[in-house]
Structures are given as C-alpha cells and as structure tokens.
Amino acid sequence: MVFSKDERAQPRCSSHLARRHNVRSIRMTNLGRNQRRLWVLEEMQDLGAAYNLPCAVLVEGTLDFETLSRCVRLLFDRHEALRTIFFDEQGMPGQRIVDVPEVALELEEVSGSTLDERLSAARLRLNQWCSQPFDLRSEIPFRVGLFRLDETSHILTMVMHHIVSDAWSINVLLRDLWTSYAAFAAREEPALPPLTMCYSDFAEWQRSSATEDAIEKQVQYWKEALGDAPTGLELPTDQVRPAVQSYRGAVHRFTFPAELIARVNRLAREENVTTFMYFLTVFSIVLSRWSGQEDVVIGSPTAGRVRREFEDLVGFFVNMLPLRLRPSSNQSFRELLANTRKIALEAYANQDVPFDVLVDAMQPARDFSRHPVFQATFALQSIADDIVALPNLTLQPFDLHTGAAKFDIAFTMTTTSADASGEIEYAADLFSPNAIELLAGHLLTLTERLTERHDDPIHQISMLGEQENAARADRELPWSLDSRLLFDRAEVETDLISRFDAQVARFPAALAIADDEVSLTYRELQSGTKRIATELAGRMQCGRIALLFKHGALMTAAMLGVLRAGGSYVPLDPNHPMDRLRFIIAETQPDRLLTDIQCVEIATELLPNHVDVIDDGNIVVKAQTQEHVQRDPASIAYILYTSGTTGAPNGVIQNDGNVLHFISAYTNALKLTSNDRLSLFPPYTFDASVMDVYGALLNGASLYVRDLRIGVLGIDTWLQENEISVWHSTPTVFRQVVGNFAGLAPRCIRLVVLGGEEVLPSDLSLFNEKFTKECILVNGFGPTESTVTTQYFFPNGKTVPTGRVPIGNPTDLTEIILLDSSGNPGELQGEIAICSDHIALGYFNKPHLNDARFLSSKGRRIYRTGDFGRWRVDGKLEFLGRRDHQVKVRGFRVELGEIEANLLALPEVEQAVVLAIVGVGGDKELVAYIVGRASTANLSSQLQKALPDYMLPTAYVLLESLPITPNGKVDRRALPPPPKRSFDNRYVEPPTTFEQEVAKIWAEVLGVPRIGYDADFFQSGGHSLKAMQVVARIHNAFGIALPLLTIFSNPVLRHFCAAILEVDSTVSTDLDEARRKVLSMSDVEVRALLQQMRTS
C-alpha cells in the first residue's frame, strides 16, 4: 500500500529541540527503495547482526554523564529515523515514526585490575552488545550505551540497523552529539544545521515520476555495462559454500606504511586518478589472480545524497555501484588505471539507480548462497584526527565488529593525516583467517611493487612473498629422506633395461610378476625378454612394435623385450573399438605386432603378415645369448595413446630418461623396496600402469596383475591373499572395494595410492575408518605427458581437510606454473602447466598440437595440461578439475565434482556421478546417477540444505552399480539417459484443489489470468514485494505462516505447494474435505452456512 500525505501528522520536522517538546502522534510512511530490499532480506531469513552498524568512541577526560544523556535525547528528537518501527499489511511494508518518551543512556561498568585488561574486556563485551539483532517490528533500530573503564576513560557505543542508517549517518550523529555536548557544557544552545526535510521526503522523492524517468534511463546503462558480466566471483574458499548465506563474518585489520601511501597519492595525481581509483585497481588485480577471472565486478558504496537537503539527515541513503573491471594480465598498471577511471566516472554519472531496482531489472539467477551481482566490495574513507574539538576531552575511534559479514570479501581503507589502515571483513563460512591474512599481504605487496613498475605488463609483477614460494616447494613427506636414496639420481642417466637387469642380478629367484595364469621370477622374466628381443633382431626398421595382449604378465614381458631389442612399444587394448586400433596402427606404422593366442585374430586383421604370437608356453624357453641393444636416456620407450580433445587419440612419446625420472621420484617418495608387493589394475594402455610395472620391476619388488573387467567383487580377498603392500587404484574402485570389506582392510597394505580421478574428503574418511594407523594414503596427480607430477601424503588418522583434497607438491626437478586466461604465469589459480626436463617429447605426428601444448621458456620445457588448479594457503596444490567437468548452469559456473562430493557425503549414497545434459530449449540440466538405498525425494531434500538452487540435479537415476572403464574410472558414456520429462512452458493445470487455490493467489498477485503448475514466480513477473503479498495471502487463506524464503527457494508453483505441505501437511486434506462437504449440501444448507459465517 502507499501512504498518502493525509495519513501523516504535520509539521513533520523541526530544526531545534526547543520546538519539539510536544509529543507528536504516530504517523506512517513508505519505505525508501534501499530500505525495501533490506526489509525483504530480514523477512526471508535470520540475518542476525549482518546489517548492524556499530560505532564506538574512546572518550578520555572528565565526562559529564547528564550532559551526554541530554545529547542522546536530542539525537532521538532531531532524527526521526532513530524512532522508526517497521510493519507490513497484506504483504506491503511500511514504517511508523513513534515517540520515545523516555530515553535512558545505558551505563555499564567494565571490570579488570588494569586499564589494558578493562580495554580487552570492553572489546569483548561491546562486540557482543553490538551483535544483538534488532526486532524491527517491535523495537526502534538504535541503541546507545556508555561503558566506563575508570573515572576518566569511557567508551561511547552506538549501534543502528542499516535500514535506518549508513556510514554517512554515523558521522552526522557523532557531529550532532559532540557539537551539542560542547554547547551544553558551555551553557549554550547547539548550533546545528537546520533540517528542512526528513527521510520520508527522500522516500517520496524516489517515488516521484521525474526521478523514476531519470532512473529508467540509467537502468539501460547498467544493463549494457553488466549484461554479460560473470554471475559470481569464484574465489577459492577454504570451506564449501553453504546453500544459504549465513552472514557469519570476521575481520582482519592491517596497516599501510605512511611512506607507501604518500607514494600512491603522488602517483595517483600524476595519472589523473583518485586514491580510490588507484586502490580499486590494485584490488581488482588481486581478486583476478585469486579467482582466475579477468572480468570481475566489485561493489562500491556511493553516498546517495543527491540533494543538499539530505546531507544532514540520518537514514539509509547509501547506494551500491557495481563496477566491472577487466584487469588483463597483458596490460600495464598505467593502462588499467585509465580504464578504471573511465568506468568509475561512467558509474558516477549513473549512480541514481537504487541497487534493488538494478537487481529487479537485471533479473540475475537467484542464489541464496551469495550476494547478487557482486560478492566483493571496496570502500575508501577519510577521517579527521579528532571527531570534534572538546574542552577537557579527547576522542578516538574504537574498533568493533559484530561478527557478521554481508559479502564474501569487503575491503575498506581508512586514511588519516598520519597513516592508512586496511580492514577486510569476510565470510567466516568460506575463508580461514590465514587465507585473509594472505590476501591482505598480497594487497600490500602488490601495492608496493606496482608503484615502482607502472609500465610493465602486470603479469610480470608478483604479489607473492618469500614464505609462500618456500611453502610450495616443501614436499612434506611422511618420513625423512636420508642421504641414501633408494633410486639414485645417477641411475636416471642410464636406461630402463640396465636398471631392470640390475634387479635380476640382485633378486634372480624372486617373484617378478604374477597374474591368474602365469608367475615369473626375475630370471624367468629376463629370459623371456631376451627371447623376444632375439625374435625382433634384424626385423625392425622404424623400431616401433605394437603390442596386443590380454591384461597379464605376457604384456610386461613383451614391453621389456621390445626395449631390450632397442625398439619402442605401442600398447593396444583388445577391448578397444577396432576403429581406434586401426587408427593407431595407421598412424604409427609399426614394424611388427606382437600378440598372444587370445588376440591373434584381431592382430591379424590389424597388421596382416606382420604378427608374432607369444604364449606362456615358450616365453621362458632359454634364449640365445644376445645382450640388449645399447640404449640411453634419450631412447624412445613407448608411444601411449590417450583420448584427444578432437575425438582422435593422441600418441604420447616418452623416453627412457623420463620414465626413469618418474620411477625415481615415485620410489624415493613412497620408499619402494624389494619387499613390496604392488598391484596392477589399469590396462597397459593407461599411463597409471607405468607407475606399477616399472615401480615394481625396477626395484626388485613383485607385481600382481588383476583385470578389472572381471569386476571388483573379490578384490578385497585378492589383496589379502597376495599380501599387497602398495595398492594403486582409482577412487571409484577404491570406494567399491573398501565398501565390501567385512571389517578392517588387510594389514599388509602400507600404502594406498589413488589417482586418475578426484579424491574426495569422504574417501579420506573411509580410509581413516578402514585402514591401519601405519597406512598412508597418497593422492597423486600426473597426466600421461608427465606421469608422476605431484603427491599429497595423508597418514591414517590425520584430520580430513574441508573442501577439496589437495594433490600436494611437485616431485623432484618439477615445477608447477598456473597460467591465466591469457597464457601468462599466474600466482594463485589457473591452468596447471608442468615445467620439467622430463615431460613427454610430444604427440606422435601432431606438430600443431605440440606447438600449442608443449612450450619452452628460459631453456625449460613446459606442458599445458588443460587441468585447472590453485595454490592453497598451506602451499599445497589443489585440483579444480578440467574445463569439460565445469559447466554453466543459468549463468553460474558449476563443478560437477562438488555436487558428487555432497551426494557421497550422504550415508545412503554409496556411489554418485553427475552429468550435465542439454534439456529442451538448449538449457543445461543436471542429472545425478546414484548407487545406494536412497529415495529421490530425500536426496533432493538433503541437497537443498547444502547446495544453491542452480547446483541441484533436475533428475535422479538410481542404479545397481556404476559402469567402470578398464582404467578403473567411471564410464560416463555408458550411463543411461535420464527418464524423459517435459521442460516446456505449456500450461499444466495444478492437479489438486489446494494447488489450484495457491495458483489463483499467484495469478491475482501477478495480475495474470492463470498460472500453470510448472510456472516460475519470478519469470512470470514476480519480485520481492509481490512475494511478500503471496505469503500474506497464504496466511489469510490457510492460516499458515510461511517464511518469505519459501517462495524464493521454491519459485516453481509445484515446488512451492510441496513446501507449504511440508509446513502443514493437513491443509490440502482439510481443504478438499471442506469442498466435498459443501458440494454435498443443499442450497438451504449452503445459505445457512454462509449466514453463520457472516455473523460469527
């Protein structure tokens, strides 16, 4: 409703206390647009103290309590905003200006034996005092108290709700208070500026047609400026973002050196920018590096007091401007400053659009986990050295915090004539104190370095400190590396066969490899390799030999035999499609194709007349005395084909030196010895097999082969029977196998090495639960192009990290570089690039792809992985997934692994995979595939508590088991399509009487003829005020008091009705029963019932 002028008592305002002795009656006014948004937020959820504005002043000297109380009375009388309570009628909010007959300044004694103790106690008490939320419906949104430290030390504290105040208003109150105090102390009347308007006049001014016309023109500017802006600032968080923002916050304060601020001010003048613009640009660069985005939107407050008459009022005038900055790493800081100046000036010219109007116009996807449009803010404020000059009193600001945060990150700079300080208020649910301390350090360091290098591309200017670089290099192994390495560096400079033969000499009778049919000692395996090498002697031209074997020991013998003959092998999987096998044969043009009896038919079809068959009956026959052809570290060992981004596979070329380097790093980090027994699950065409085969055979250990194609059942027993000490697995197989353990895992397992897929916190919890205290889990990362790259060690019993599980630190002689979107080295987040002398030689016969993925810099080779990661505060690398696992849903970037992790955290879910499919109309739809005892209704209900709306699957498919590739990963291509359902906008009538009644309420509020069952309230023209009206009408119709958040969380009619029934499941039944009764009545009975209702 709109309150007319007739409903207001006149006169509204007066400029002097003496004219205000007569108490005025209550009057009602409309909310300002700024107030309306806050009111809706307060109605939707418990904001706690998020919008409390505290202010505290340390007063030293002789303070007259009675005079101060008189000044507080003056504040109440002078500023009607302080005497406001709020209400709504039929969903329309309003405010009442009330009288406060008695104003008592609270006085509280602070105890402590020393002044420092009392100051500490006061800070704790004041933070608590200021954190008490206001009940806007029943109490005035302003509190003031005096806290006494001793006779001459007091802390005056005020706290107001933002709905009636802003930072400017605090300064107005402090000026009025202390000006009045000085006047009353001198027995004079305060000379305060006259108030010719009230806040309600500002609200009316906002509603005027002239203002609305001007605002509409400015809205168009903002639509163009923000039209394709990112929906969120994807800062790396320490905890998973909750589904609904809690507003729980903390603050970190730091100081800028005075000399640095002087330099900044001088350079800002030279560049014709303000200090605000200068630091805004620095902040945007830091946020860009933290988020990996070169397009960031930062909110910045503007006073909003566009008329002189508003400057001395207390009220919620401040407006937030979304400033969109694009800090490209290729630009210089000087260029970025010029861009910031242009953007800021354009924003100031269009600053009259209230932020809630902008949100309604932009219609961003509703996400209760974060602030709309922007999640980071920047403000710069200057304060005088003293608030007011007072006789016998000195005043100093006293820092407080309410323990709340409205945004993810709010950076405020405060300058005085002597120094400058920074304050970062942050969401405590997202960031750790260490992370924010690091962010502050980056701001300081980058500000310092940018003042010296205005003209250099900003990607050349680091914001990292020495300690961060050191932490990233610290491998933090679970055991100390003594001077005697198990795999000496000098041995990397030999060749694979020389290292293998050395193990044969040491352990000739030890078991080398075993599968379900064949067991070979080291001497027997060596004999087999020599026989194969003899067969190949003189029959190789290009030196490439294709290998096609079933998963077992013969493939290993063939690999080593080819190497002994001086060749390189190309492993093929007989279970792969023939088209793929033909492609590899056609591209590599091998001299021969070695195979076993089971695969000879496929081999003959692939390479007729060039096939040699090897079987376990002749593999250990005594070979001729030919020694291996001399190899060196540069000799090509194998060409291993991986899936290519274009559809065709890519052949990765590795030499002996690279493989020896990988196994050296693997051996020394994991302490592999001849006493170990390693598992081999992945096929030989998968690079993970390199770690197992050579990790065992180049260290005198035993390798046990098992084919995953026979399934995971029985692996638990197999691990125990073969006394496996190093179990290498994908997380998918790990979960299934450990889920089958009747009790604890076999005690023989000392290492669990996981890789190939993302390891989840739930995997670490399962490891802690099922394995011995001596066991260690290793989360490894390494693409085929650099098999062993990083490792993260997790000893059993260690606290499971929140959020993602890190992939650790790089191995020896390896460096990780994170590249930004321009391909320049980043510092915190970006595409993972591996810098090492031991990355692959390239892709076979793919020169253009090699140029794009294999780079060189300063004499070192670099491989771009296409995977994304970020450095954590503790110096560990965190895997953020591939771009093909990151999808955009309703404009938000969604990591499918995060949804899967939340599903796996539910006790009824054993396995989970989430896919993004294209729905009707081209929109992305999320589908969850579940193994477990879950019901789809319960899954949906549980996820709603943990994930924002855009991350909720639209369909669930329950399966007996997930399909697995031979590599041990989930076979996503083999997942069945979800059941078909309609995503179109055709009208569907609500099925029940109750739902039809709710639809009627929606239609009346929205002003449309009818509303369908699948209609979205906000897409049908709804907004926050109309949502409040719906909730009010639901209460009138059914007597159900719904939280306003219900309609925002359930904007589709069918979901909204279901949410109502969760609150009161009897409403639908009661309503339908009443309908049936009325329909069965005669006309006389109906008239009698109506008459009874009128008179009751």
mmCIF file of C-alpha atoms in Angstrom, residues 214-332:
data_model
loop_
_atom_site.group_PDB
_atom_site.id
_atom_site.type_symbol
_atom_site.label_atom_id
_atom_site.label_comp_id
_atom_site.label_asym_id
_atom_site.label_seq_id
_atom_site.Cartn_x
_atom_site.Cartn_y
_atom_site.Cartn_z
ATOM 1 C CA ALA A 214 15.706 9.523 -14.853
ATOM 2 C CA ILE A 215 16.343 6.188 -13.190
ATOM 3 C CA GLU A 216 14.876 4.283 -16.127
ATOM 4 C CA LYS A 217 17.386 5.905 -18.487
ATOM 5 C CA GLN A 218 20.234 4.988 -16.178
ATOM 6 C CA VAL A 219 18.994 1.400 -15.894
ATOM 7 C CA GLN A 220 19.723 0.979 -19.595
ATOM 8 C CA TYR A 221 23.333 1.959 -18.993
ATOM 9 C CA TRP A 222 23.708 -0.678 -16.301
ATOM 10 C CA LYS A 223 22.049 -3.352 -18.432
ATOM 11 C CA GLU A 224 24.621 -2.748 -21.135
ATOM 12 C CA ALA A 225 27.528 -2.460 -18.715
ATOM 13 C CA LEU A 226 26.675 -5.664 -16.822
ATOM 14 C CA GLY A 227 24.800 -7.610 -19.479
ATOM 15 C CA ASP A 228 27.355 -10.390 -19.979
ATOM 16 C CA ALA A 229 29.213 -9.990 -16.690
ATOM 17 C CA PRO A 230 30.087 -13.147 -14.747
ATOM 18 C CA THR A 231 27.390 -14.180 -12.293
ATOM 19 C CA GLY A 232 29.826 -14.824 -9.484
ATOM 20 C CA LEU A 233 33.343 -14.151 -8.279
ATOM 21 C CA GLU A 234 34.817 -17.633 -7.976
ATOM 22 C CA LEU A 235 37.262 -17.040 -5.153
ATOM 23 C CA PRO A 236 38.983 -20.150 -3.795
ATOM 24 C CA THR A 237 37.339 -20.922 -0.471
ATOM 25 C CA ASP A 238 38.563 -22.954 2.483
ATOM 26 C CA GLN A 239 35.129 -24.409 3.143
ATOM 27 C CA VAL A 240 32.286 -25.420 0.848
ATOM 28 C CA ARG A 241 29.925 -22.532 0.241
ATOM 29 C CA PRO A 242 26.677 -23.171 2.178
ATOM 30 C CA ALA A 243 23.407 -23.270 0.262
ATOM 31 C CA VAL A 244 22.133 -20.240 2.154
ATOM 32 C CA GLN A 245 24.399 -17.388 3.159
ATOM 33 C CA SER A 246 24.754 -17.364 6.939
ATOM 34 C CA TYR A 247 26.208 -13.824 7.224
ATOM 35 C CA ARG A 248 28.665 -15.142 9.794
ATOM 36 C CA GLY A 249 31.747 -12.990 9.497
ATOM 37 C CA ALA A 250 35.077 -11.910 10.884
ATOM 38 C CA VAL A 251 37.504 -9.084 10.245
ATOM 39 C CA HIS A 252 41.231 -8.725 9.597
ATOM 40 C CA ARG A 253 42.939 -5.357 10.090
ATOM 41 C CA PHE A 254 46.328 -4.261 8.799
ATOM 42 C CA THR A 255 48.327 -1.079 8.202
ATOM 43 C CA PHE A 256 49.757 0.561 5.110
ATOM 44 C CA PRO A 257 53.118 2.289 5.638
ATOM 45 C CA ALA A 258 52.800 6.069 5.541
ATOM 46 C CA GLU A 259 55.609 6.318 3.000
ATOM 47 C CA LEU A 260 53.769 3.927 0.668
ATOM 48 C CA ILE A 261 50.539 5.948 0.912
ATOM 49 C CA ALA A 262 52.461 9.132 0.121
ATOM 50 C CA ARG A 263 53.877 7.465 -2.989
ATOM 51 C CA VAL A 264 50.433 6.214 -4.029
ATOM 52 C CA ASN A 265 48.897 9.672 -3.622
ATOM 53 C CA ARG A 266 51.667 11.224 -5.717
ATOM 54 C CA LEU A 267 51.365 8.639 -8.489
ATOM 55 C CA ALA A 268 47.579 8.909 -8.467
ATOM 56 C CA ARG A 269 47.832 12.636 -9.094
ATOM 57 C CA GLU A 270 50.273 12.030 -11.920
ATOM 58 C CA GLU A 271 47.863 9.579 -13.541
ATOM 59 C CA ASN A 272 44.871 11.875 -13.003
ATOM 60 C CA VAL A 273 43.049 9.345 -10.842
ATOM 61 C CA THR A 274 41.827 9.454 -7.268
ATOM 62 C CA THR A 275 43.332 7.403 -4.466
ATOM 63 C CA PHE A 276 40.097 5.415 -4.500
ATOM 64 C CA MET A 277 40.564 4.540 -8.180
ATOM 65 C CA TYR A 278 44.183 3.594 -7.553
ATOM 66 C CA PHE A 279 43.406 1.098 -4.792
ATOM 67 C CA LEU A 280 40.306 -0.156 -6.608
ATOM 68 C CA THR A 281 42.572 -1.140 -9.499
ATOM 69 C CA VAL A 282 45.019 -2.897 -7.172
ATOM 70 C CA PHE A 283 42.146 -4.742 -5.501
ATOM 71 C CA SER A 284 40.753 -5.848 -8.869
ATOM 72 C CA ILE A 285 44.130 -7.331 -9.854
ATOM 73 C CA VAL A 286 44.351 -9.288 -6.592
ATOM 74 C CA LEU A 287 40.790 -10.574 -6.969
ATOM 75 C CA SER A 288 41.501 -11.520 -10.568
ATOM 76 C CA ARG A 289 44.529 -13.556 -9.536
ATOM 77 C CA TRP A 290 42.679 -15.205 -6.669
ATOM 78 C CA SER A 291 39.674 -16.114 -8.816
ATOM 79 C CA GLY A 292 41.375 -16.806 -12.129
ATOM 80 C CA GLN A 293 38.914 -14.390 -13.783
ATOM 81 C CA GLU A 294 39.917 -11.393 -15.854
ATOM 82 C CA ASP A 295 36.400 -9.997 -15.540
ATOM 83 C CA VAL A 296 35.390 -9.012 -12.002
ATOM 84 C CA VAL A 297 32.548 -6.931 -10.575
ATOM 85 C CA ILE A 298 33.280 -5.025 -7.362
ATOM 86 C CA GLY A 299 30.595 -3.221 -5.390
ATOM 87 C CA SER A 300 31.405 0.263 -4.165
ATOM 88 C CA PRO A 301 29.255 2.490 -1.948
ATOM 89 C CA THR A 302 28.152 5.943 -3.019
ATOM 90 C CA ALA A 303 26.579 8.392 -0.569
ATOM 91 C CA GLY A 304 23.262 8.613 -2.424
ATOM 92 C CA ARG A 305 22.554 12.090 -1.001
ATOM 93 C CA VAL A 306 21.945 13.719 -4.346
ATOM 94 C CA ARG A 307 20.344 16.836 -2.851
ATOM 95 C CA ARG A 308 21.854 19.255 -0.348
ATOM 96 C CA GLU A 309 18.821 18.915 1.912
ATOM 97 C CA PHE A 310 19.621 15.247 2.523
ATOM 98 C CA GLU A 311 23.194 15.743 3.738
ATOM 99 C CA ASP A 312 22.371 16.354 7.424
ATOM 100 C CA LEU A 313 19.781 13.580 7.730
ATOM 101 C CA VAL A 314 20.121 10.179 9.322
ATOM 102 C CA GLY A 315 18.814 7.438 7.066
ATOM 103 C CA PHE A 316 19.610 4.703 4.612
ATOM 104 C CA PHE A 317 20.768 6.728 1.604
ATOM 105 C CA VAL A 318 23.880 4.834 0.556
ATOM 106 C CA ASN A 319 23.722 3.043 -2.767
ATOM 107 C CA MET A 320 25.998 0.348 -4.152
ATOM 108 C CA LEU A 321 27.559 0.729 -7.595
ATOM 109 C CA PRO A 322 28.686 -2.457 -9.358
ATOM 110 C CA LEU A 323 31.989 -1.546 -11.010
ATOM 111 C CA ARG A 324 33.000 -4.018 -13.686
ATOM 112 C CA LEU A 325 36.756 -4.177 -14.225
ATOM 113 C CA ARG A 326 38.768 -6.309 -16.636
ATOM 114 C CA PRO A 327 42.355 -6.441 -15.360
ATOM 115 C CA SER A 328 44.015 -8.196 -18.296
ATOM 116 C CA SER A 329 47.411 -9.567 -17.354
ATOM 117 C CA ASN A 330 48.868 -8.273 -20.622
ATOM 118 C CA GLN A 331 48.119 -4.648 -19.755
ATOM 119 C CA SER A 332 50.280 -2.319 -17.737
#
